[in-house]
JSON list of C-alpha atoms in Angstrom, two decimals:
[
{"chain": "A", "resi": 1, "resn": "MET", "atom": "CA", "xyz": [235.21, -92.15, 100.55]},
{"chain": "A", "resi": 2, "resn": "ASP", "atom": "CA", "xyz": [236.65, -92.21, 97.09]},
{"chain": "A", "resi": 3, "resn": "LYS", "atom": "CA", "xyz": [240.00, -90.77, 98.21]},
{"chain": "A", "resi": 4, "resn": "LYS", "atom": "CA", "xyz": [240.06, -93.29, 100.98]},
{"chain": "A", "resi": 5, "resn": "LEU", "atom": "CA", "xyz": [239.54, -96.20, 98.70]},
{"chain": "A", "resi": 6, "resn": "GLN", "atom": "CA", "xyz": [242.40, -94.49, 96.39]},
{"chain": "A", "resi": 7, "resn": "GLY", "atom": "CA", "xyz": [244.55, -94.45, 99.43]},
{"chain": "A", "resi": 8, "resn": "ILE", "atom": "CA", "xyz": [244.13, -98.20, 99.99]},
{"chain": "A", "resi": 9, "resn": "LEU", "atom": "CA", "xyz": [244.72, -98.99, 96.23]},
{"chain": "A", "resi": 10, "resn": "ASP", "atom": "CA", "xyz": [247.89, -96.71, 96.70]},
{"chain": "A", "resi": 11, "resn": "ILE", "atom": "CA", "xyz": [249.08, -98.97, 99.51]},
{"chain": "A", "resi": 12, "resn": "LEU", "atom": "CA", "xyz": [248.32, -102.18, 97.77]},
{"chain": "A", "resi": 13, "resn": "ASP", "atom": "CA", "xyz": [249.96, -100.82, 94.79]},
{"chain": "A", "resi": 14, "resn": "LYS", "atom": "CA", "xyz": [253.20, -100.21, 96.55]},
{"chain": "A", "resi": 15, "resn": "LEU", "atom": "CA", "xyz": [253.40, -103.23, 98.28]},
{"chain": "A", "resi": 16, "resn": "ASN", "atom": "CA", "xyz": [252.62, -105.24, 95.21]},
{"chain": "A", "resi": 17, "resn": "SER", "atom": "CA", "xyz": [255.23, -103.13, 93.22]},
{"chain": "A", "resi": 18, "resn": "SER", "atom": "CA", "xyz": [258.04, -104.88, 95.08]},
{"chain": "A", "resi": 19, "resn": "SER", "atom": "CA", "xyz": [256.33, -108.28, 95.38]},
{"chain": "A", "resi": 20, "resn": "ASN", "atom": "CA", "xyz": [254.28, -108.93, 92.25]},
{"chain": "A", "resi": 21, "resn": "ILE", "atom": "CA", "xyz": [251.58, -110.90, 94.05]},
{"chain": "A", "resi": 22, "resn": "VAL", "atom": "CA", "xyz": [248.60, -109.64, 92.04]},
{"chain": "A", "resi": 23, "resn": "LYS", "atom": "CA", "xyz": [248.61, -108.77, 88.32]},
{"chain": "A", "resi": 24, "resn": "LYS", "atom": "CA", "xyz": [249.18, -104.89, 87.71]},
{"chain": "A", "resi": 25, "resn": "GLU", "atom": "CA", "xyz": [246.22, -105.12, 85.49]},
{"chain": "A", "resi": 26, "resn": "ASP", "atom": "CA", "xyz": [243.83, -105.99, 88.40]},
{"chain": "A", "resi": 27, "resn": "LEU", "atom": "CA", "xyz": [245.05, -103.06, 90.46]},
{"chain": "A", "resi": 28, "resn": "GLU", "atom": "CA", "xyz": [244.71, -100.69, 87.48]},
{"chain": "A", "resi": 29, "resn": "GLU", "atom": "CA", "xyz": [241.03, -101.98, 87.06]},
{"chain": "A", "resi": 30, "resn": "GLN", "atom": "CA", "xyz": [240.14, -100.97, 90.41]},
{"chain": "A", "resi": 31, "resn": "TYR", "atom": "CA", "xyz": [241.84, -97.40, 89.84]},
{"chain": "A", "resi": 32, "resn": "GLU", "atom": "CA", "xyz": [239.45, -97.20, 86.85]},
{"chain": "A", "resi": 33, "resn": "ASN", "atom": "CA", "xyz": [236.72, -98.48, 88.99]},
{"chain": "A", "resi": 34, "resn": "LEU", "atom": "CA", "xyz": [237.12, -95.42, 91.19]},
{"chain": "A", "resi": 35, "resn": "GLU", "atom": "CA", "xyz": [235.39, -93.16, 88.69]},
{"chain": "A", "resi": 36, "resn": "ASP", "atom": "CA", "xyz": [232.32, -95.48, 88.87]},
{"chain": "A", "resi": 37, "resn": "PHE", "atom": "CA", "xyz": [232.50, -95.35, 92.55]},
{"chain": "A", "resi": 38, "resn": "ARG", "atom": "CA", "xyz": [232.42, -91.41, 92.37]},
{"chain": "A", "resi": 39, "resn": "MET", "atom": "CA", "xyz": [229.38, -91.27, 90.02]},
{"chain": "A", "resi": 40, "resn": "LEU", "atom": "CA", "xyz": [227.58, -93.94, 92.36]},
{"chain": "A", "resi": 41, "resn": "THR", "atom": "CA", "xyz": [228.26, -91.67, 95.25]},
{"chain": "A", "resi": 42, "resn": "ASN", "atom": "CA", "xyz": [226.82, -88.84, 93.26]},
{"chain": "A", "resi": 43, "resn": "ASP", "atom": "CA", "xyz": [223.68, -91.00, 92.69]},
{"chain": "A", "resi": 44, "resn": "LEU", "atom": "CA", "xyz": [223.30, -91.40, 96.28]},
{"chain": "A", "resi": 45, "resn": "ASP", "atom": "CA", "xyz": [223.77, -87.82, 97.05]},
{"chain": "A", "resi": 46, "resn": "SER", "atom": "CA", "xyz": [220.95, -86.85, 94.49]},
{"chain": "A", "resi": 47, "resn": "LEU", "atom": "CA", "xyz": [218.77, -89.51, 95.86]},
{"chain": "A", "resi": 48, "resn": "LEU", "atom": "CA", "xyz": [219.17, -88.32, 99.49]},
{"chain": "A", "resi": 49, "resn": "LYS", "atom": "CA", "xyz": [218.63, -84.91, 98.49]},
{"chain": "A", "resi": 50, "resn": "ASN", "atom": "CA", "xyz": [215.61, -85.63, 96.72]},
{"chain": "A", "resi": 51, "resn": "PHE", "atom": "CA", "xyz": [214.08, -87.89, 99.25]},
{"chain": "A", "resi": 52, "resn": "GLY", "atom": "CA", "xyz": [212.24, -84.96, 101.12]},
{"chain": "A", "resi": 53, "resn": "SER", "atom": "CA", "xyz": [210.20, -84.19, 98.10]},
{"chain": "A", "resi": 54, "resn": "MET", "atom": "CA", "xyz": [209.13, -87.85, 97.79]},
{"chain": "A", "resi": 55, "resn": "ASP", "atom": "CA", "xyz": [205.53, -88.73, 98.25]},
{"chain": "A", "resi": 56, "resn": "ILE", "atom": "CA", "xyz": [205.59, -91.65, 100.80]},
{"chain": "A", "resi": 57, "resn": "ASN", "atom": "CA", "xyz": [202.15, -92.36, 100.17]},
{"chain": "A", "resi": 58, "resn": "ASN", "atom": "CA", "xyz": [203.01, -93.17, 96.56]},
{"chain": "A", "resi": 59, "resn": "GLY", "atom": "CA", "xyz": [203.91, -96.81, 96.49]},
{"chain": "A", "resi": 60, "resn": "ASP", "atom": "CA", "xyz": [205.28, -96.79, 93.12]},
{"chain": "A", "resi": 61, "resn": "GLU", "atom": "CA", "xyz": [207.61, -93.88, 93.88]},
{"chain": "A", "resi": 62, "resn": "VAL", "atom": "CA", "xyz": [208.76, -95.47, 97.23]},
{"chain": "A", "resi": 63, "resn": "GLU", "atom": "CA", "xyz": [209.49, -98.62, 95.42]},
{"chain": "A", "resi": 64, "resn": "ARG", "atom": "CA", "xyz": [211.47, -96.93, 92.75]},
{"chain": "A", "resi": 65, "resn": "ILE", "atom": "CA", "xyz": [213.43, -95.22, 95.28]},
{"chain": "A", "resi": 66, "resn": "LEU", "atom": "CA", "xyz": [214.08, -98.39, 97.47]},
{"chain": "A", "resi": 67, "resn": "PHE", "atom": "CA", "xyz": [215.15, -100.39, 94.52]},
{"chain": "A", "resi": 68, "resn": "GLU", "atom": "CA", "xyz": [217.59, -97.57, 93.47]},
{"chain": "A", "resi": 69, "resn": "LEU", "atom": "CA", "xyz": [218.83, -97.57, 97.01]},
{"chain": "A", "resi": 70, "resn": "HIS", "atom": "CA", "xyz": [219.31, -101.35, 96.80]},
{"chain": "A", "resi": 71, "resn": "ARG", "atom": "CA", "xyz": [221.29, -100.96, 93.70]},
{"chain": "A", "resi": 72, "resn": "ILE", "atom": "CA", "xyz": [223.39, -98.32, 94.95]},
{"chain": "A", "resi": 73, "resn": "ILE", "atom": "CA", "xyz": [224.38, -100.39, 98.17]},
{"chain": "A", "resi": 74, "resn": "THR", "atom": "CA", "xyz": [224.94, -103.43, 96.46]},
{"chain": "A", "resi": 75, "resn": "THR", "atom": "CA", "xyz": [227.20, -101.86, 93.97]},
{"chain": "A", "resi": 76, "resn": "PHE", "atom": "CA", "xyz": [229.15, -100.25, 96.82]},
{"chain": "A", "resi": 77, "resn": "GLU", "atom": "CA", "xyz": [229.31, -103.67, 98.28]},
{"chain": "A", "resi": 78, "resn": "TRP", "atom": "CA", "xyz": [230.96, -105.03, 95.06]},
{"chain": "A", "resi": 79, "resn": "HIS", "atom": "CA", "xyz": [233.49, -102.07, 94.97]},
{"chain": "A", "resi": 80, "resn": "PHE", "atom": "CA", "xyz": [234.81, -102.79, 98.58]},
{"chain": "A", "resi": 81, "resn": "SER", "atom": "CA", "xyz": [234.70, -106.67, 98.06]},
{"chain": "A", "resi": 82, "resn": "GLU", "atom": "CA", "xyz": [236.75, -106.32, 94.80]},
{"chain": "A", "resi": 83, "resn": "ILE", "atom": "CA", "xyz": [239.60, -104.15, 96.71]},
{"chain": "A", "resi": 84, "resn": "SER", "atom": "CA", "xyz": [239.20, -106.39, 99.66]},
{"chain": "A", "resi": 85, "resn": "ASP", "atom": "CA", "xyz": [239.99, -109.25, 97.57]},
{"chain": "A", "resi": 86, "resn": "LEU", "atom": "CA", "xyz": [243.07, -107.66, 96.37]},
{"chain": "A", "resi": 87, "resn": "ASN", "atom": "CA", "xyz": [243.96, -106.80, 100.05]},
{"chain": "A", "resi": 88, "resn": "THR", "atom": "CA", "xyz": [243.39, -110.43, 101.01]},
{"chain": "A", "resi": 89, "resn": "THR", "atom": "CA", "xyz": [245.35, -111.85, 98.24]},
{"chain": "A", "resi": 90, "resn": "ILE", "atom": "CA", "xyz": [248.39, -109.74, 99.11]},
{"chain": "A", "resi": 91, "resn": "LEU", "atom": "CA", "xyz": [248.10, -110.38, 102.68]},
{"chain": "A", "resi": 92, "resn": "LYS", "atom": "CA", "xyz": [248.21, -114.01, 102.47]},
{"chain": "A", "resi": 93, "resn": "VAL", "atom": "CA", "xyz": [251.46, -114.03, 100.62]},
{"chain": "A", "resi": 94, "resn": "TYR", "atom": "CA", "xyz": [253.36, -110.82, 101.22]},
{"chain": "A", "resi": 95, "resn": "LYS", "atom": "CA", "xyz": [255.12, -111.66, 104.38]},
{"chain": "A", "resi": 96, "resn": "ASN", "atom": "CA", "xyz": [256.53, -114.92, 103.07]},
{"chain": "A", "resi": 97, "resn": "LYS", "atom": "CA", "xyz": [257.38, -113.61, 99.79]},
{"chain": "A", "resi": 98, "resn": "ILE", "atom": "CA", "xyz": [259.42, -110.74, 101.29]},
{"chain": "A", "resi": 99, "resn": "ASN", "atom": "CA", "xyz": [261.15, -113.14, 103.74]},
{"chain": "A", "resi": 100, "resn": "ASN", "atom": "CA", "xyz": [262.03, -115.46, 100.87]},
{"chain": "A", "resi": 101, "resn": "VAL", "atom": "CA", "xyz": [259.93, -118.49, 102.55]}
]
């Protein structure tokens, strides 16, 4: 998934390079965030891999896992939201900007 997000950022960066709708720093920040996204994906992979050894009758352990899942899910949402915001910003302006309206 991180490669797909990078592909999206590449598209936005290309469109923005000719239109300067968003700050270059905002795009660069999202490229930097891809490493955090990769680490988060690894965290999820590890959690899923270890789920089979979890004692589902241990309430503390189940709660810890569910909180970790919540952290991972909400952080994924944040990453997608940040990229979506850039996309929306470019979407709202790009057509008029290239048509000089």
